[in-house]
Tab-separated table of C-alpha atoms in Angstrom:
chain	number	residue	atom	x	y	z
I	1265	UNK	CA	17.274	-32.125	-14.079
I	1266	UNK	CA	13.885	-30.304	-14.949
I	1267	UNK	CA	13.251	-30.014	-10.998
I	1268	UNK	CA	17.053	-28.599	-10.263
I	1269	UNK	CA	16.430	-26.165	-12.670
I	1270	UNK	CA	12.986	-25.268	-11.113
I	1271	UNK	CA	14.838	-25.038	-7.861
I	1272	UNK	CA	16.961	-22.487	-9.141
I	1273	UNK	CA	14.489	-20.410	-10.632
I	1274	UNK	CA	12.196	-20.094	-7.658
I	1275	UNK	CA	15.991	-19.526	-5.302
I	1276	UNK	CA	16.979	-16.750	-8.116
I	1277	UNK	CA	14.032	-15.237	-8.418
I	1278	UNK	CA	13.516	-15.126	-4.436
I	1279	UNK	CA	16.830	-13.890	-3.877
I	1280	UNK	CA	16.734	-10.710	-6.192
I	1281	UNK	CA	13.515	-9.573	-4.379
I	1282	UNK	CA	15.252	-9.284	-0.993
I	1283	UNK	CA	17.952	-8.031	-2.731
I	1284	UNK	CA	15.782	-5.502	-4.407
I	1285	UNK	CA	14.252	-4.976	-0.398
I	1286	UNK	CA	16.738	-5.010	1.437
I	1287	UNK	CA	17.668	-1.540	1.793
I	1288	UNK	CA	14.265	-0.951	3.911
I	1289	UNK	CA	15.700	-2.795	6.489
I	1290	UNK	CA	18.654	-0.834	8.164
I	1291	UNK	CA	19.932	-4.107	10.383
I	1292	UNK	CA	21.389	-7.016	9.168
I	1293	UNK	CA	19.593	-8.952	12.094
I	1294	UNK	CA	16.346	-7.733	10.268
I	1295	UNK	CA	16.717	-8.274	7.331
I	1296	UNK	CA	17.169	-12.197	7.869
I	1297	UNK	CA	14.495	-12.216	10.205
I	1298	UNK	CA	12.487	-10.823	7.357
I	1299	UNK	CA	13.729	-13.229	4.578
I	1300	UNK	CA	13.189	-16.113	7.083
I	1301	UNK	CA	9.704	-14.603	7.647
I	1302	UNK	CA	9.181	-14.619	3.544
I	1303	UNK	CA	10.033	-17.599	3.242
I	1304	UNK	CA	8.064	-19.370	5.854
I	1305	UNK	CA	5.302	-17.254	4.172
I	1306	UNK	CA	5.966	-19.174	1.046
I	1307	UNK	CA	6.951	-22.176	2.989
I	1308	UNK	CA	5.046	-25.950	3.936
I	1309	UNK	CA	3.848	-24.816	6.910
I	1310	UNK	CA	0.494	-25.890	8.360
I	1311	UNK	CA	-0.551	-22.386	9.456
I	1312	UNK	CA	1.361	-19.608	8.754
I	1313	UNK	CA	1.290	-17.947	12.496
I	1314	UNK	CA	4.170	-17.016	15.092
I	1315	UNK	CA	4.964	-20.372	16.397
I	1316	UNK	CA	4.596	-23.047	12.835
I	1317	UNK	CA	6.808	-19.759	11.270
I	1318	UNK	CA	9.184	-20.014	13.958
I	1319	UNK	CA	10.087	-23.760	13.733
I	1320	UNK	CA	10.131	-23.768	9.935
I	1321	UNK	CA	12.774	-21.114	10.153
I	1322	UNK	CA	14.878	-23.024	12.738
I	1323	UNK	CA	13.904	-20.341	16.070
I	1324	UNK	CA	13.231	-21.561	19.149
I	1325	UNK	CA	10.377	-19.050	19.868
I	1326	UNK	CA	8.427	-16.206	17.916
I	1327	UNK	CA	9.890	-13.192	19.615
I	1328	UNK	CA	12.319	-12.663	16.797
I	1329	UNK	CA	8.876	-12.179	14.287
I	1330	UNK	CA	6.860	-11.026	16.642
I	1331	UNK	CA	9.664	-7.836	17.159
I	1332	UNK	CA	9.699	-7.806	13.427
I	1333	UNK	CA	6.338	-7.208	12.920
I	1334	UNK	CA	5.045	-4.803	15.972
I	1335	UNK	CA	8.713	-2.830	17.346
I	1336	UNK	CA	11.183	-3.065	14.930
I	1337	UNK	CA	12.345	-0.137	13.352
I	1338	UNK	CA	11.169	-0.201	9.123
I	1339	UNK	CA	8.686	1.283	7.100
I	1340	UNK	CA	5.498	-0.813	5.577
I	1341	UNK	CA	4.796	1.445	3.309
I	1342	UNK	CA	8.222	2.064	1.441
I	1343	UNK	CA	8.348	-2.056	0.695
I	1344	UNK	CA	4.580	-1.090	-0.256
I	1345	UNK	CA	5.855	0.751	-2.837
I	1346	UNK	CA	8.527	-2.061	-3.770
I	1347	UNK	CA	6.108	-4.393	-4.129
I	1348	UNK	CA	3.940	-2.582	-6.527
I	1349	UNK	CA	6.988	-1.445	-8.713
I	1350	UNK	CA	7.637	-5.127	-9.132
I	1351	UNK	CA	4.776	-6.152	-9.636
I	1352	UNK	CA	4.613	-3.822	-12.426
I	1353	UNK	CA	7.516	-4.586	-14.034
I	1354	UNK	CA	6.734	-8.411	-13.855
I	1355	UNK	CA	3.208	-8.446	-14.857
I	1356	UNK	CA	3.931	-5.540	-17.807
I	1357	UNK	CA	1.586	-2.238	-18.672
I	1358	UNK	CA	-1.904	-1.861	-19.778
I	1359	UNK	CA	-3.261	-4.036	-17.168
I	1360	UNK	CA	-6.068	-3.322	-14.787
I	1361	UNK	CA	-6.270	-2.042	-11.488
I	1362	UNK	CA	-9.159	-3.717	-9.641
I	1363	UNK	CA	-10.110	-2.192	-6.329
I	1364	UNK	CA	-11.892	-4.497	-3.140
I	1365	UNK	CA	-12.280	-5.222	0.110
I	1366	UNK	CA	-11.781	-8.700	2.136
I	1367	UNK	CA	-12.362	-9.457	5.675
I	1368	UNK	CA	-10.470	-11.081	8.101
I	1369	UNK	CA	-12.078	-13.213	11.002
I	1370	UNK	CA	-10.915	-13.069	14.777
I	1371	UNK	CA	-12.128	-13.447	17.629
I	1372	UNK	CA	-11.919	-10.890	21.068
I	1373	UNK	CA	-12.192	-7.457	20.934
I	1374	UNK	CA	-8.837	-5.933	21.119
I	1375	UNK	CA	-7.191	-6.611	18.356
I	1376	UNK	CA	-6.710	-3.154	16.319
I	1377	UNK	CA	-10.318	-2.916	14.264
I	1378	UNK	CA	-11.946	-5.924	14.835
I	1379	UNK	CA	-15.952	-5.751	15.278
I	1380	UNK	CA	-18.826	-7.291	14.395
I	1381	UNK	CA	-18.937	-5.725	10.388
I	1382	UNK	CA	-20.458	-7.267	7.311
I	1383	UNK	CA	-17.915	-9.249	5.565
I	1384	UNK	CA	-17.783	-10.960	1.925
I	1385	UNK	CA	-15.395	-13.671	3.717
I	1386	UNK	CA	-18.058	-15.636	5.461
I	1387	UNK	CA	-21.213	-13.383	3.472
I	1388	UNK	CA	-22.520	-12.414	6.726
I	1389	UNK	CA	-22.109	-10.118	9.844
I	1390	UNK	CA	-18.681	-11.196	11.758
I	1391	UNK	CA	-16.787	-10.341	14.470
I	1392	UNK	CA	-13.057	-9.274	11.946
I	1393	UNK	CA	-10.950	-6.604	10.731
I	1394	UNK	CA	-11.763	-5.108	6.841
I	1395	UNK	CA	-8.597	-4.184	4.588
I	1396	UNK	CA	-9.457	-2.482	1.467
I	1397	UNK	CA	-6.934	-3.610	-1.520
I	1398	UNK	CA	-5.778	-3.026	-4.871
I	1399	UNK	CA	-4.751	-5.623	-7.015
I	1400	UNK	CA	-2.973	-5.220	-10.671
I	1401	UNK	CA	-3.624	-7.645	-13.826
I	1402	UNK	CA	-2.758	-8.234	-17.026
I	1403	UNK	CA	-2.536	-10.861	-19.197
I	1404	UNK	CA	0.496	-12.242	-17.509
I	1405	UNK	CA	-1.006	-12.469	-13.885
I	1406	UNK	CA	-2.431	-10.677	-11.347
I	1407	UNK	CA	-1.240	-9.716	-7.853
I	1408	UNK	CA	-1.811	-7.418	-5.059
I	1409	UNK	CA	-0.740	-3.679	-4.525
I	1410	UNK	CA	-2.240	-1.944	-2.176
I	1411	UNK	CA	-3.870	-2.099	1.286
I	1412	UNK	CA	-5.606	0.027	3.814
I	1413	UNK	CA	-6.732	-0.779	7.090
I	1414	UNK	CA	-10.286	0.178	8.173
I	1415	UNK	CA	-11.626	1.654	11.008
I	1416	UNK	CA	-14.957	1.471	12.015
I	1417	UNK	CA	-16.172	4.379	14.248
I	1418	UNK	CA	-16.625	2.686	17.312
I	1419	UNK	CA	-12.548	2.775	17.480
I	1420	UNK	CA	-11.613	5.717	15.699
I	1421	UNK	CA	-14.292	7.504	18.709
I	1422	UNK	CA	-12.457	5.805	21.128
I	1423	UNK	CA	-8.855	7.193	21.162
I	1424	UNK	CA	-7.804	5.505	24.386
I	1425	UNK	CA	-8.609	1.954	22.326
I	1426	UNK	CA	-6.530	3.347	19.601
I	1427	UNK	CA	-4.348	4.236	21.756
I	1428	UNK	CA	-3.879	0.766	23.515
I	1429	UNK	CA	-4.185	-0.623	20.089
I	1430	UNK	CA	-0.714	1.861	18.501
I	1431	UNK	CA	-2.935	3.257	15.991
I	1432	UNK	CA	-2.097	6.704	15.610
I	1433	UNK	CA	-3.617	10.310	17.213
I	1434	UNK	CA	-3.926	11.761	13.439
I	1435	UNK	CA	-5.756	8.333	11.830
I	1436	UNK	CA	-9.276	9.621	11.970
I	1437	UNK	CA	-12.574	7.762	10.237
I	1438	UNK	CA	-12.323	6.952	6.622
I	1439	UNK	CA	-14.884	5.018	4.841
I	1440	UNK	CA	-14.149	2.041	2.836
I	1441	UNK	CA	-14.499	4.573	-0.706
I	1442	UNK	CA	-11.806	7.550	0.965
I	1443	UNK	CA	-9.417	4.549	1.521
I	1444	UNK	CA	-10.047	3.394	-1.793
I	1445	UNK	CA	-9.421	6.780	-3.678
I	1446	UNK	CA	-6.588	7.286	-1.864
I	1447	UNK	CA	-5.188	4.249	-2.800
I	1448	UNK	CA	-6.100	5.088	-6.153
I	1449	UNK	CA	-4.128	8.247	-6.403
I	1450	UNK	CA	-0.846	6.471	-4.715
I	1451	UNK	CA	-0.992	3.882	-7.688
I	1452	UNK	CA	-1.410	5.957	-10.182
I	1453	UNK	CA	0.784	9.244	-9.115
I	1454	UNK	CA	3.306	6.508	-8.309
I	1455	UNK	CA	3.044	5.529	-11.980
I	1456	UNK	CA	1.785	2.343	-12.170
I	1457	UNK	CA	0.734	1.630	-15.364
I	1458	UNK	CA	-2.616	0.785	-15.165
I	1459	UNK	CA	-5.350	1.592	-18.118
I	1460	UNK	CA	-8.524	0.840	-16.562
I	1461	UNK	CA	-10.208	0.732	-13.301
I	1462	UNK	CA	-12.859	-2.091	-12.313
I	1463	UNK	CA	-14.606	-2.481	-8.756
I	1464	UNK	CA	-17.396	-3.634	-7.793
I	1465	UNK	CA	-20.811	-2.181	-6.677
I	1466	UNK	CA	-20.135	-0.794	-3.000
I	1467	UNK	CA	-17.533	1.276	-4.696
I	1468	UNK	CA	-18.867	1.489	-8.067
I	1469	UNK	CA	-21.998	3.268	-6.665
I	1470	UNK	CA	-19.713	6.064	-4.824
I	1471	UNK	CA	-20.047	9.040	-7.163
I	1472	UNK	CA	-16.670	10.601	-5.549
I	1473	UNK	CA	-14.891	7.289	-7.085
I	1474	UNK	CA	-15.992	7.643	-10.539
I	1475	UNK	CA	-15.463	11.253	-10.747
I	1476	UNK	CA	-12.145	11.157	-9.504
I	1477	UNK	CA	-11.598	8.591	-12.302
I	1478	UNK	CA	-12.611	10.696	-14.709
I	1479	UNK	CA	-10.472	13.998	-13.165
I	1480	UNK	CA	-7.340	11.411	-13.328
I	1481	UNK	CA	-8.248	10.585	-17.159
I	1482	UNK	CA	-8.511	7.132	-16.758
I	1483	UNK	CA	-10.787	4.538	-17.994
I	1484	UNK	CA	-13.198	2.396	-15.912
I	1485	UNK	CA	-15.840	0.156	-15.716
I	1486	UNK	CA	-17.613	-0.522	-12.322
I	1487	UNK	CA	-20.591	-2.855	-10.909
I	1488	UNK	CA	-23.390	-0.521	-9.691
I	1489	UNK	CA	-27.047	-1.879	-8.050
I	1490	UNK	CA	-30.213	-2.248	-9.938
I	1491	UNK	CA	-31.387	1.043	-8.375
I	1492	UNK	CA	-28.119	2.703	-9.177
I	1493	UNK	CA	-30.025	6.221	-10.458
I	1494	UNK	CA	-29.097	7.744	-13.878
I	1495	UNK	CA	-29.594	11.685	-13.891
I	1496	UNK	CA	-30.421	14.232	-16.645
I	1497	UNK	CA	-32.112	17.604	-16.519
I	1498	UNK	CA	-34.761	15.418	-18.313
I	1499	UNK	CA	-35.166	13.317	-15.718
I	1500	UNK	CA	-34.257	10.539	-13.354
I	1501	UNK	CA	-34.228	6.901	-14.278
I	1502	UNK	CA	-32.988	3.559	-12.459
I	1503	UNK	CA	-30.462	1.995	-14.479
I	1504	UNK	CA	-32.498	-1.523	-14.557
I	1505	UNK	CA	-35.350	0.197	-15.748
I	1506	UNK	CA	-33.331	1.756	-19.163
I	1507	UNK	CA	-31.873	-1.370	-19.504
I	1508	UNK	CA	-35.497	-3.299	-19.396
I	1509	UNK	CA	-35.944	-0.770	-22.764
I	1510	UNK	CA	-33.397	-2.214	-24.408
I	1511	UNK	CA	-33.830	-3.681	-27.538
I	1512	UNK	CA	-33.784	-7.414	-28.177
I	1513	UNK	CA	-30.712	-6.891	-30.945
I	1514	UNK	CA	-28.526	-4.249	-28.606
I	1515	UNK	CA	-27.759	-7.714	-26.679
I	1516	UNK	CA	-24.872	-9.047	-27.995
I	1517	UNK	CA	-23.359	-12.294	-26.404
I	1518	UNK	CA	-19.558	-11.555	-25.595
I	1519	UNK	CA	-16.676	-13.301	-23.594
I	1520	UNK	CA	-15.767	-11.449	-20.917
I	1521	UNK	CA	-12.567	-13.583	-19.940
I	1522	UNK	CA	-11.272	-16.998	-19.501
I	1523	UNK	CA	-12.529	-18.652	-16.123
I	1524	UNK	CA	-11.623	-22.319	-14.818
I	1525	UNK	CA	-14.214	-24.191	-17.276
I	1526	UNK	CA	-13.388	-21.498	-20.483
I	1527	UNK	CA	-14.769	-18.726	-21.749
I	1528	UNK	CA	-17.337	-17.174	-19.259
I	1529	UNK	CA	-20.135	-16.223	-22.020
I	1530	UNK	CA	-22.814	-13.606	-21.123
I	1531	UNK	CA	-25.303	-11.581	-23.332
I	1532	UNK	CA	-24.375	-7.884	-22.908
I	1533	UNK	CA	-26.253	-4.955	-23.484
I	1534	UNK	CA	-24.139	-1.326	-23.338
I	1535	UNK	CA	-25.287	2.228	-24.663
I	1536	UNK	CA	-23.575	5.881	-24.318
I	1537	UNK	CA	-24.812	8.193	-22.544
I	1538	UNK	CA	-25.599	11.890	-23.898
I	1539	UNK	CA	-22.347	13.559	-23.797
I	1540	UNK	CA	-21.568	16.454	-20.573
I	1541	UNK	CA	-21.655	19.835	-22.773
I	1542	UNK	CA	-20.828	21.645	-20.294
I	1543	UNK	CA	-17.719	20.288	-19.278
I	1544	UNK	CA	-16.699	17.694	-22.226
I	1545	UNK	CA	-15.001	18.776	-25.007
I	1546	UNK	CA	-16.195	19.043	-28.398
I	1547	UNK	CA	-15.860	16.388	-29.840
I	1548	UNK	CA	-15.653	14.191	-26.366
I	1549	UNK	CA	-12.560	12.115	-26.172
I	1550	UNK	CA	-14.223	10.103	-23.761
I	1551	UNK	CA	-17.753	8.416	-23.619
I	1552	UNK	CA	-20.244	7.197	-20.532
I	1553	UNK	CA	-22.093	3.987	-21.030
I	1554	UNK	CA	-24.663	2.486	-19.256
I	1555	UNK	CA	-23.935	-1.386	-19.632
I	1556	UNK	CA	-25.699	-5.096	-18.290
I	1557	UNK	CA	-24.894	-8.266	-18.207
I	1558	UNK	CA	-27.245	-11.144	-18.590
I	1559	UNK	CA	-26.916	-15.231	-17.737
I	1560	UNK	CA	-27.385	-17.521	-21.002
I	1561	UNK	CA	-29.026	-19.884	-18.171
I	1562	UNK	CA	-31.006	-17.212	-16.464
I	1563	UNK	CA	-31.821	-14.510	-18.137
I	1564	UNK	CA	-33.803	-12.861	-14.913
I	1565	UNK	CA	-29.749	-12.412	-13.430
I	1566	UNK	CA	-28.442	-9.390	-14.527
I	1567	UNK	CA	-25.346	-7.130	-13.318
I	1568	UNK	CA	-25.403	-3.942	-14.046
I	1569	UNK	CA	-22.339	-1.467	-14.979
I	1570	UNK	CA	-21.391	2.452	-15.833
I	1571	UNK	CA	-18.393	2.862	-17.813
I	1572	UNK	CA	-15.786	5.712	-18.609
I	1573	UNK	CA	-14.227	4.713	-21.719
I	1574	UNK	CA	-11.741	6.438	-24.669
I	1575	UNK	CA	-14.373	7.117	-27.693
I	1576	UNK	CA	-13.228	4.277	-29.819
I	1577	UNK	CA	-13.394	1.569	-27.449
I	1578	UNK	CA	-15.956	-1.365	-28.474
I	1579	UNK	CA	-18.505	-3.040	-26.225
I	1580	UNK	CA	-15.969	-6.711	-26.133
I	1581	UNK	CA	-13.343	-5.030	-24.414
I	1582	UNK	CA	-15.828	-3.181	-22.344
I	1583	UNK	CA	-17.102	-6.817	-21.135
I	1584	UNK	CA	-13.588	-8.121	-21.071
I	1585	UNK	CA	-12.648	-5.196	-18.453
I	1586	UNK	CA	-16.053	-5.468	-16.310
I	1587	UNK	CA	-14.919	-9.155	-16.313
I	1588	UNK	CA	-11.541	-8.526	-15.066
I	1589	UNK	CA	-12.720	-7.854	-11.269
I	1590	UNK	CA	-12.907	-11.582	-10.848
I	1591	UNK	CA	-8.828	-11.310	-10.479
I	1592	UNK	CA	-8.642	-9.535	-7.132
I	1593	UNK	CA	-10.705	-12.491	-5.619
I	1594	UNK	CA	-8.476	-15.491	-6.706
I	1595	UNK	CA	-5.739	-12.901	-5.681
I	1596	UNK	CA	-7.342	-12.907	-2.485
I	1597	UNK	CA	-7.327	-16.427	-2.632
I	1598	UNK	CA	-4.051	-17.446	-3.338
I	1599	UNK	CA	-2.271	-15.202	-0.495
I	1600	UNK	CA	-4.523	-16.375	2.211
I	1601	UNK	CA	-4.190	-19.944	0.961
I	1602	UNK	CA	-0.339	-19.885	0.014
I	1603	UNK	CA	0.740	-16.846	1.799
I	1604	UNK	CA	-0.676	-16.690	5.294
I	1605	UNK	CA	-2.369	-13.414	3.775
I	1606	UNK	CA	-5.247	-13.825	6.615
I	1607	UNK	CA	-2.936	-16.052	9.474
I	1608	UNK	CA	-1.765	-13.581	11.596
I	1609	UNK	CA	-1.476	-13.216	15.294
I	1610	UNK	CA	-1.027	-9.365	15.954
I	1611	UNK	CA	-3.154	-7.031	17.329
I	1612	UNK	CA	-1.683	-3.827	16.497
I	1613	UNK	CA	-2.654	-1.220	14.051
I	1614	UNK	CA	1.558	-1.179	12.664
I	1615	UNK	CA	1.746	-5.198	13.310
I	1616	UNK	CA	-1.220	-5.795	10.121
I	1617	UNK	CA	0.235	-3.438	8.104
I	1618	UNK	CA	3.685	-5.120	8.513
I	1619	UNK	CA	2.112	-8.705	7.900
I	1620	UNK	CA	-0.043	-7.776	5.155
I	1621	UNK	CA	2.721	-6.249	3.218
I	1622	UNK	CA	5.029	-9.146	3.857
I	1623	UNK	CA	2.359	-11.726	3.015
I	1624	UNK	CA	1.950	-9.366	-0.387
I	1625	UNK	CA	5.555	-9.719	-0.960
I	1626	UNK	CA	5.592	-13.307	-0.565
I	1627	UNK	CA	2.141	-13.721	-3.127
I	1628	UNK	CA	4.028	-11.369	-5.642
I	1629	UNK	CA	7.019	-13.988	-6.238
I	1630	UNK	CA	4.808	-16.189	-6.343
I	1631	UNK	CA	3.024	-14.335	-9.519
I	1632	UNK	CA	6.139	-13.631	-10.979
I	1633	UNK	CA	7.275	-16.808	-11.192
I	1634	UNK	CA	3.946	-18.168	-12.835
I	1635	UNK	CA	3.638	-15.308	-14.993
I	1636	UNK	CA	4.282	-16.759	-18.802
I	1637	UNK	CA	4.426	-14.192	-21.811
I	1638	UNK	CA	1.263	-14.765	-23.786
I	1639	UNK	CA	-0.121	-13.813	-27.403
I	1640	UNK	CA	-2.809	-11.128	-26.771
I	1641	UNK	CA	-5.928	-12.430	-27.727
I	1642	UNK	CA	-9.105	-10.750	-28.027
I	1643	UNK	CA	-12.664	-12.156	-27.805
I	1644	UNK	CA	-14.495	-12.085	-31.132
I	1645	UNK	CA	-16.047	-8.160	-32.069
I	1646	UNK	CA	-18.810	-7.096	-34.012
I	1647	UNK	CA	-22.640	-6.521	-33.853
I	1648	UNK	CA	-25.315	-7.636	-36.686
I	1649	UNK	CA	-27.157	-5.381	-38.598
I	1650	UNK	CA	-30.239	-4.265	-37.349
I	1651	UNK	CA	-33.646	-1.958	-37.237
I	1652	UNK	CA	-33.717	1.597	-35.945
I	1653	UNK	CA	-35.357	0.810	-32.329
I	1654	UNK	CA	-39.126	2.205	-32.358
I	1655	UNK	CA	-38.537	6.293	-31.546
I	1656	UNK	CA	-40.208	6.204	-28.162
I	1657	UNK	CA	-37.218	4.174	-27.230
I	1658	UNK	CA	-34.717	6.152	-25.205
I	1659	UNK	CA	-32.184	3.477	-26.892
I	1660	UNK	CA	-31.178	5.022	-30.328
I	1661	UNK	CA	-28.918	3.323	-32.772
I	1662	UNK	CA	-25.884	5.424	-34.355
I	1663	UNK	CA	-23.164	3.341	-36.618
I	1664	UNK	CA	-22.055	0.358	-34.597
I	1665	UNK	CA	-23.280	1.598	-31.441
I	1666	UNK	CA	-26.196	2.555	-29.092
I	1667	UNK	CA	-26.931	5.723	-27.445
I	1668	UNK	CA	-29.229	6.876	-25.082
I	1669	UNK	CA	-31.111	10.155	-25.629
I	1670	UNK	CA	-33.168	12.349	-23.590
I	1671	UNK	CA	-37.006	12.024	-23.837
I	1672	UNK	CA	-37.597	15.341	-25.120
I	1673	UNK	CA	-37.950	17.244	-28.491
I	1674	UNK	CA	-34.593	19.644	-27.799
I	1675	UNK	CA	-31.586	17.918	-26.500
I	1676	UNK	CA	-30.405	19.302	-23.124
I	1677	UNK	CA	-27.323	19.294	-21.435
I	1678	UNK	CA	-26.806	17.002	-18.810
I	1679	UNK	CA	-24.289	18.225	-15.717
I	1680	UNK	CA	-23.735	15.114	-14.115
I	1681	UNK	CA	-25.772	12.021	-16.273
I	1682	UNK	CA	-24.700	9.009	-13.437
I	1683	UNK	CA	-24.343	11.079	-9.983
């Protein structure tokens, strides 16, 4: 009984999403070739290319997907949309939206953006294609968003390959940051309801990102290198080096999520920055921190962070956000392993977008259907009392929190304290 109920879950719930899709798909004839292709997506299937696809769903060949992915007549970016507006409405507001990259290995050379490239899929130089996502979480799930294709400039030079390849005259060079603030505006102008922002350093570093965070009024927290350079009219310092000043009792050891084995405990160390008076107001809503993150089992590892925040936000959620990026990657995960996210077989610019949507379709049922309400719970706040820092310090305490002020006997005002 408890597995015919199951059943009918996972057949309802499947149902009212291509229900809810259908209408980008003017032809019958494509929309069942697309609900076939879903559910071979979310299907048994050994690999999830043209020809295991094709004989789960019954078809004697792959032309029927194949059409559906690189000439049929529908738009990847309107079920895009559907796929982030129920996501949202599955997963709930106030979640997170958490901005990377993943890599996709093939082999030859025509295949719309492939090249040898640096990829976190294998940690090393590979011949693949890059797509730069966004995924949404909250405490019910997480699940992906958004995706943009990247195009090195050895194709986006050569039109004729992008030409051969159908990727249009007007797409010119972007870098992996422009795709990623422009995926950043669609989510949010389309009203998702994200309250933070988290990515990691190669975007985290990019100070076009964080400022158009900040113009968009929204709260982040983002990985940045050890060298990552912290600017005042007072000077210049590297981020590791104020955070080697740090005093032994602004560490406070925090929870910054839930990971397979529990908690995932780390000693954190997080301190404003002096406020922008020529642009913030008076008082600023908003506050930028300098933060790090240190192993109980090494403390030589560190990570280190600037953060946007509303001025009454404590350090625990600060951690529990920076924390948070973790999601994309079992996001990542799951649709490549489950969803055939990374099993393709087209080589056209319009045939990954198509299949990467899909595949993002298929992984979004599958986070709706896990997705349990849950009793927010926060990690445990609070900070011991201690002893003013010595004066030379740049680290000042004020109340519950740090600060860091400018060297010098009269403050100054500080244009741009993290470009």
């Amino acid at each position: 009984m408890e597995g015919m109920t199951e059943v009918s879950c996972w057949t309802g719930e499947l149902e009212s999403v291509f229900e809810r899709v259908a209408g980008r798909f003017a032809r019958a004839d494509l929309r069942w070739r697309m609900r076939d292709y879903v559910r071979g997506l979310l299907g048994r299937a050994t690999r999830k290319n043209g020809w295991q696809l094709a004989e789960w769903a019954g078809h004697r060949t792959p032309d029927g997907f194949q059409r559906l992915l690189n000439s049929s007549v529908w738009d990847a970016d309107a079920l895009r949309d559907d796929v982030r507006a129920y996501v949202a409405e599955r997963l709930g507001p106030d979640g997170v939206l958490i901005i990377d990259d993943t890599g996709f290995i093939k082999k030859g050379s025509t295949s719309a953006g492939v090249g040898r490239q640096y990829t976190g899929t294998s940690g090393k130089i590979d011949n693949c294609q890059i797509g730069v996502f966004a995924a949404y979480a909250t405490s019910s799930g997480r699940a992906l968003v958004d995706r943009e294709f990247y195009l090195p400039k050895a194709w986006t030079s050569d039109r004729d390959r992008c030409r051969a390849a159908k990727i249009p005259d007007e797409r010119g060079f972007a870098t992996k940051g422009e795709l990623a603030r422009d995926i950043v505006r669609r989510c949010l102008t389309a009203g998702l309801p994200a309250k933070w922002i988290t990515a990691d350093e190669a975007y985290g570093q990019d100070w076009n990102f964080r400022h158009l965070l900040e113009q968009l009024d929204i709260g982040y927290v983002v990985a940045v290198p050890k060298s990552q350079q912290i600017k005042s009219l007072a000077g210049i310092w590297r981020i590791d080096q104020l955070i080697a000043e740090a005093p032994g009792d602004a560490w406070q050891r925090l929870s910054c999520g839930d990971g397979a084995k529990g908690p995932r405990i780390y000693d954190w160390a997080a301190a404003k920055l002096p406020a922008n008076i020529v642009f913030d107001p008076d008082p600023p809503t908003h506050h930028r921190w300098v933060m790090a993150r240190r192993s109980l089992s090494d403390p030589a590892d560190l990570a280190y962070y600037l953060a946007y925040a509303p001025a009454s936000v404590e350090i625990a959620e600060l951690a529990r956000i920076a924390g948070s990026r973790w999601a994309i990657e079992e996001c990542f995960q799951a649709a490549k392993n489950e969803c055939g996210l990374d099993e393709y077989e087209v080589r056209r610019y319009v045939g990954w977008y198509r299949h990467i949507t899909l595949a993002m379709l298929a992984h979004a049922v599958l986070t709706a259907l896990a997705a349990q309400p849950q009793a927010d719970g926060d990690a445990a706040k609070g900070a011991a009392e201690t002893d003013q820092p010595p004066s030379r310090s740049p680290w000042q305490r004020y109340g519950d929190s740090w600060t860091l002020s400018c060297p010098t006997r009269e403050s100054t005002a500080i244009p741009s304290p993290t470009r």
